[in-house]
Coordinates of C-alpha atoms in Angstrom, one line a residue:
X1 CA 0.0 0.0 0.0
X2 CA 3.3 2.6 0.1
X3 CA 2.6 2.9 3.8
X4 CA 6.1 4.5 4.4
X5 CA 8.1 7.5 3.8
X6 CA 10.6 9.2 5.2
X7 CA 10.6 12.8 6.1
X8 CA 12.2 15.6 8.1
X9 CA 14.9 14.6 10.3
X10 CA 13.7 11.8 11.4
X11 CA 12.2 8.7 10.0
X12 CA 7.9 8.7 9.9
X13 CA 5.3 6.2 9.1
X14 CA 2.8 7.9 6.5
X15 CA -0.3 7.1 6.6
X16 CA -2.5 7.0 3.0
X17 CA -4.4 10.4 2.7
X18 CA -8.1 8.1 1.6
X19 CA -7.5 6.1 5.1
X20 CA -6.6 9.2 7.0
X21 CA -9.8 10.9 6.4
X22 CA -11.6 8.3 7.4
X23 CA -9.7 7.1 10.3
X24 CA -8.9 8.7 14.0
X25 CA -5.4 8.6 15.2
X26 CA -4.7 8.3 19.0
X27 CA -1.5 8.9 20.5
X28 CA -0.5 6.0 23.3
X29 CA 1.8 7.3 25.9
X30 CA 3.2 4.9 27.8
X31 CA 4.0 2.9 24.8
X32 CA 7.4 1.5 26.3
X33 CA 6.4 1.8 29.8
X34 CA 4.5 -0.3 33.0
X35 CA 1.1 1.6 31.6
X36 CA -0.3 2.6 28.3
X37 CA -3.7 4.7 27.9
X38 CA -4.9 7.0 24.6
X39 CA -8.4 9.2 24.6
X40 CA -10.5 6.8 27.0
X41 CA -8.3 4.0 26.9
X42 CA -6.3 2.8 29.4
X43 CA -4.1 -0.5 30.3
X44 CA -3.3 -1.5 34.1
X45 CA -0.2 -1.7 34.8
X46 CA 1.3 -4.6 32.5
X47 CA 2.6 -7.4 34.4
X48 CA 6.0 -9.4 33.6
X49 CA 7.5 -12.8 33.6
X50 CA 10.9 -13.2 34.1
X51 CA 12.5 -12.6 30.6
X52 CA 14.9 -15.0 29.9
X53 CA 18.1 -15.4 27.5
X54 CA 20.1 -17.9 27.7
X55 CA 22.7 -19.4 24.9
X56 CA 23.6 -23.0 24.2
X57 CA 26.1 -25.0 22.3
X58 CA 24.9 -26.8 19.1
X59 CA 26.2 -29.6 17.1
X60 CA 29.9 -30.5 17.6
X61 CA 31.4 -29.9 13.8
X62 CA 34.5 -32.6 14.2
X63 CA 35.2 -34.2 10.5
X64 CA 34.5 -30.5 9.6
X65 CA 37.3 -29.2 12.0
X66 CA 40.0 -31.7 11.0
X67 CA 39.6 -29.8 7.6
X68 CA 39.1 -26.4 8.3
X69 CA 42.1 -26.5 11.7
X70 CA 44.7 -27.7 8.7
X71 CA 44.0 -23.6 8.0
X72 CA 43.9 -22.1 10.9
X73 CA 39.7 -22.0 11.6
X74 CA 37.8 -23.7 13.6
X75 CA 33.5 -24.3 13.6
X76 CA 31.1 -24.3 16.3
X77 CA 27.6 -24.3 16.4
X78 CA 25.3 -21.6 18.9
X79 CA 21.9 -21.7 20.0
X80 CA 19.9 -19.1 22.0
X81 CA 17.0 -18.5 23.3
X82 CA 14.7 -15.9 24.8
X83 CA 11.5 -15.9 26.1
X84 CA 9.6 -13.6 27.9
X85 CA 5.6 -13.2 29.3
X86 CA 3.3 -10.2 30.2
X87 CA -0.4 -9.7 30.9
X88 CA -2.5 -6.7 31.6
X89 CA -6.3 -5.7 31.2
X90 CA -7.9 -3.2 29.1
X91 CA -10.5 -0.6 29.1
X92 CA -12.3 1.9 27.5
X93 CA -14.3 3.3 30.5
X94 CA -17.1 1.0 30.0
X95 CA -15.8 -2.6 29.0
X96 CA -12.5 -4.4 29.7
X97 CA -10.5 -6.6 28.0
X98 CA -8.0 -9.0 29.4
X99 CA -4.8 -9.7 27.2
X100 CA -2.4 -12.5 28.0
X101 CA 0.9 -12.7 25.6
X102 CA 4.2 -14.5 25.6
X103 CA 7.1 -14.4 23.1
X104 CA 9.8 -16.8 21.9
X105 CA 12.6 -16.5 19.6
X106 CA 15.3 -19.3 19.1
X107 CA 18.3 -18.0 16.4
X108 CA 20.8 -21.2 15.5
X109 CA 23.9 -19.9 14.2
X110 CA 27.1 -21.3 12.5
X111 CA 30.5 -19.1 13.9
X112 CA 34.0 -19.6 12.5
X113 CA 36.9 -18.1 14.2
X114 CA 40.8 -18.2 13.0
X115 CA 42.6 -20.2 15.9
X116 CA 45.4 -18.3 18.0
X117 CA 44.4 -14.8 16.4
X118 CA 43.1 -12.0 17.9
X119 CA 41.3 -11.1 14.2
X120 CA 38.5 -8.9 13.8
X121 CA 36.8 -12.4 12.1
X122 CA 36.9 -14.1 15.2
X123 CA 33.4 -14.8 16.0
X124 CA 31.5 -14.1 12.8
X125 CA 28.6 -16.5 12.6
X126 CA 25.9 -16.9 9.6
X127 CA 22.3 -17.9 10.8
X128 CA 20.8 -21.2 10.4
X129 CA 17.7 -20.9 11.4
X130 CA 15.8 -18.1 13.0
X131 CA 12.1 -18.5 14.4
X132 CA 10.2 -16.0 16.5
X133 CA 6.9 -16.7 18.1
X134 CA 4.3 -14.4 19.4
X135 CA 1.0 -15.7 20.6
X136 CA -1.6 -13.8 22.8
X137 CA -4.7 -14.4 23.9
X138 CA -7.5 -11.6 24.5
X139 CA -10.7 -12.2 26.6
X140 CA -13.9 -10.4 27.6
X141 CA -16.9 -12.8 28.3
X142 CA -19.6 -9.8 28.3
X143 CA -17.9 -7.8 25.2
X144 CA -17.1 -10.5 23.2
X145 CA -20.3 -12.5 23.3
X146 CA -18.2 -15.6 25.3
X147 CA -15.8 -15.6 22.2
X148 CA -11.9 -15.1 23.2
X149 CA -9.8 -13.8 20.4
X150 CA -6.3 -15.1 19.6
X151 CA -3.5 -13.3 18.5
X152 CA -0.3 -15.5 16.7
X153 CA 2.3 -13.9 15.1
X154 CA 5.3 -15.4 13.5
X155 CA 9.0 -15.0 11.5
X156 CA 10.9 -18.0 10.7
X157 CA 14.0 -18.4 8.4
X158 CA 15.6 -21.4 7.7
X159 CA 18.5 -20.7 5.2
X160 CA 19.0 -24.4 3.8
X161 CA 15.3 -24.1 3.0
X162 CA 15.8 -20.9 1.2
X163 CA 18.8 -21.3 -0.5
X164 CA 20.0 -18.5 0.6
X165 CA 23.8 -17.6 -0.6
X166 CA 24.2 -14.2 1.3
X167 CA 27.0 -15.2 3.7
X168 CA 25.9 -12.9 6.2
X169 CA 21.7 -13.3 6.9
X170 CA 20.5 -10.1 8.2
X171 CA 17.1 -11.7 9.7
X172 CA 14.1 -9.0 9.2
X173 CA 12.3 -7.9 12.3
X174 CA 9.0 -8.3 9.9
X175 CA 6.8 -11.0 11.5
X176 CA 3.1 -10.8 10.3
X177 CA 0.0 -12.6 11.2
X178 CA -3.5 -12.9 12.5
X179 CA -6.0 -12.3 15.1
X180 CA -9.0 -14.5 15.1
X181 CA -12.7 -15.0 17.3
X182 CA -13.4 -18.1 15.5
X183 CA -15.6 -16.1 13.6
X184 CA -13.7 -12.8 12.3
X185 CA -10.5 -12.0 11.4
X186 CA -8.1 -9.6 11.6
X187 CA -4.4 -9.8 9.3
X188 CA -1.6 -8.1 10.8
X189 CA 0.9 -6.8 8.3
X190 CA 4.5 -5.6 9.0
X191 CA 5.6 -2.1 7.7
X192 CA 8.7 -1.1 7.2
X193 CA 10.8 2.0 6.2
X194 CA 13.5 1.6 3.4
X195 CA 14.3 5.6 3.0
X196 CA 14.6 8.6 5.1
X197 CA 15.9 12.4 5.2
X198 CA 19.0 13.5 6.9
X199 CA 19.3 16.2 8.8
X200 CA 20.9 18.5 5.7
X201 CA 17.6 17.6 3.5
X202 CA 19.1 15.0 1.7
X203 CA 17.4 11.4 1.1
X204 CA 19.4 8.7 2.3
X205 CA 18.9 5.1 1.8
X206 CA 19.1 2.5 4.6
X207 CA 21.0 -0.9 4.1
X208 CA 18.1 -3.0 4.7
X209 CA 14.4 -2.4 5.3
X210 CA 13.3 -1.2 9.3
X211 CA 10.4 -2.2 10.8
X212 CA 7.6 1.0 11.3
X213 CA 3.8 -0.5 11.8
X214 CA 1.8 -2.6 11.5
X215 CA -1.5 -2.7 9.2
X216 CA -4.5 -4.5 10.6
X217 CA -7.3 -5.2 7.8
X218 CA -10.4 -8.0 7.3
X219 CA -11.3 -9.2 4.0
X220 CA -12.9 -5.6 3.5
X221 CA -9.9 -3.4 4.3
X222 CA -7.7 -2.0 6.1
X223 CA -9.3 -0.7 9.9
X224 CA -6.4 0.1 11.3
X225 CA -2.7 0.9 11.5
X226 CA -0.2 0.9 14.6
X227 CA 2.5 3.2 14.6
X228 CA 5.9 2.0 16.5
X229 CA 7.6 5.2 15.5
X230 CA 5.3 7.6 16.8
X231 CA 3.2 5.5 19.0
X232 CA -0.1 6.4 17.5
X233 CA -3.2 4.1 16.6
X234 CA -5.3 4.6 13.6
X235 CA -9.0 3.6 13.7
X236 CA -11.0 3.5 10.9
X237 CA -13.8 5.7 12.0
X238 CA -17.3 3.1 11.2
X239 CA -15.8 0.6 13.5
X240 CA -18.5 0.4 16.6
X241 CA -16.8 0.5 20.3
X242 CA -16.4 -3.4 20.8
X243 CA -14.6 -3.3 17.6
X244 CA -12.2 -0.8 18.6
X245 CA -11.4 -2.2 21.7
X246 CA -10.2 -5.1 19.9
X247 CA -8.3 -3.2 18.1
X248 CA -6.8 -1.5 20.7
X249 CA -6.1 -4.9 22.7
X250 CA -4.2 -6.4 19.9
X251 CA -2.3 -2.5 19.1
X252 CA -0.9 -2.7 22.7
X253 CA -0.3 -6.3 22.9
X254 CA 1.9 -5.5 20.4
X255 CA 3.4 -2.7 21.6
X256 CA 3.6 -4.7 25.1
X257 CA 6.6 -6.6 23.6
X258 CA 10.2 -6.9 24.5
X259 CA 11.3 -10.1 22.9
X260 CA 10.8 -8.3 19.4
X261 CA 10.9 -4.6 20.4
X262 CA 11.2 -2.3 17.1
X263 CA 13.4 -0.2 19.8
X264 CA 11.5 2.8 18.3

């Protein structure tokens, strides 16, 4: 949809003029805090598992090693992990929403480093396999009509699968997905910025593509659009109040993160 642009000194998330003008846009504060709230919405205070990151040896590479030691490298193989859990409610004055999410994301890397050197190639390591997991469930008995929804969004790479050739994988932070009652449906879109101004009004291109928003659309378009940049949320203005509270339920479950945090 060319949701992205760059301007001024900074990097922005544009937001189509024919959605603008028929959308609201709310300004979270709190985005990257214990509490998030925007017009009548508010979170309580979000709640935290213990986030955990932990690495782990791999597959021992021995035939390899008696090869690649006759020149002065060695193989090994890393694993690691992190995980992490949160939960809060959600309300918009009249009805609240309760909103349980946890994250994983396992990377398997191979590194190479040149034995008895202190070189700047020690350590380089080209991913295997990446995989990140995020899976959140939302409930309201009363709002909802008894239906929970759930949120699952995902971003896996497996470079043998791929074929991929590029001897250093730069993984996207670009996972995508859906939210689902059982009944309706909501896609969740990554967006991401590829050019931006500088400071002296010049356009500068960015080595690879950064994640900015997310767009959130049913089969009949798109009803809204979180900004990570500038922490807004964009409505699209016929949606009744249980809708929007969806909406904003899965916005700041997203936004809740810190597994895959856009750092924005």
């Amino acid at each position: 949809m060319g949701l992205l642009a760059g301007c001024g000194p900074s990097m922005k998330l544009t937001v189509p003029e024919r959605f603008r003008e028929q959308a609201t846009m709310l300004h979270v504060k709190g985005a990257h805090r214990g509490k998030m709230s925007f017009s009548n919405y508010s979170t309580s205070r979000i709640k935290r598992g213990m986030q955990l990151k932990y690495p782990g040896w791999g597959k021992l590479f021995f035939l390899d090693n008696l090869v690649l030691n006759q020149f002065g490298i060695s193989k090994a193989e890393t694993v690691e992990n992190e995980k992490a859990r949160f939960r809060f409610s959600i309300s918009d004055g009249s009805n609240t929403l309760q909103v349980f999410g946890a994250e994983r994301e396992v990377e398997r890397r191979h590194e190479y480093s040149v034995l008895n050197s202190k070189s700047v190639l020690n350590g380089i390591g080209i991913v295997q396999q990446y995989s990140y997991i995020f899976s959140a469930k939302i409930s309201g008995d009363t709002l909802n009509g008894g239906r929970n929804w759930e949120l699952l969004m995902t971003n896996l790479y497996d470079r043998k699968a791929s074929q991929d050739k590029n001897p250093i994988a730069l993984i996207k932070q670009e996972d995508s997905g859906l939210a689902t009652n059982g009944t309706d449906t909501i896609f969740i879109k990554p967006l991401s910025i590829r050019k931006t101004e500088l400071s002296n009004g010049k356009n500068s291109k960015l080595p690879f593509k950064v994640l900015s928003g997310y767009e959130l659309s049913t089969p009949g378009g798109v009803i809204g659009i979180v900004d990570l940049i500038d922490h807004n949320i964009w409505y699209y203005n016929e949606l009744d109040n249980a809708e929007k509270l969806n909406i904003s339920a899965i916005s700041t479950a997203l936004l809740a993160r810190q597994v895959n945090d856009a750092k924005w």
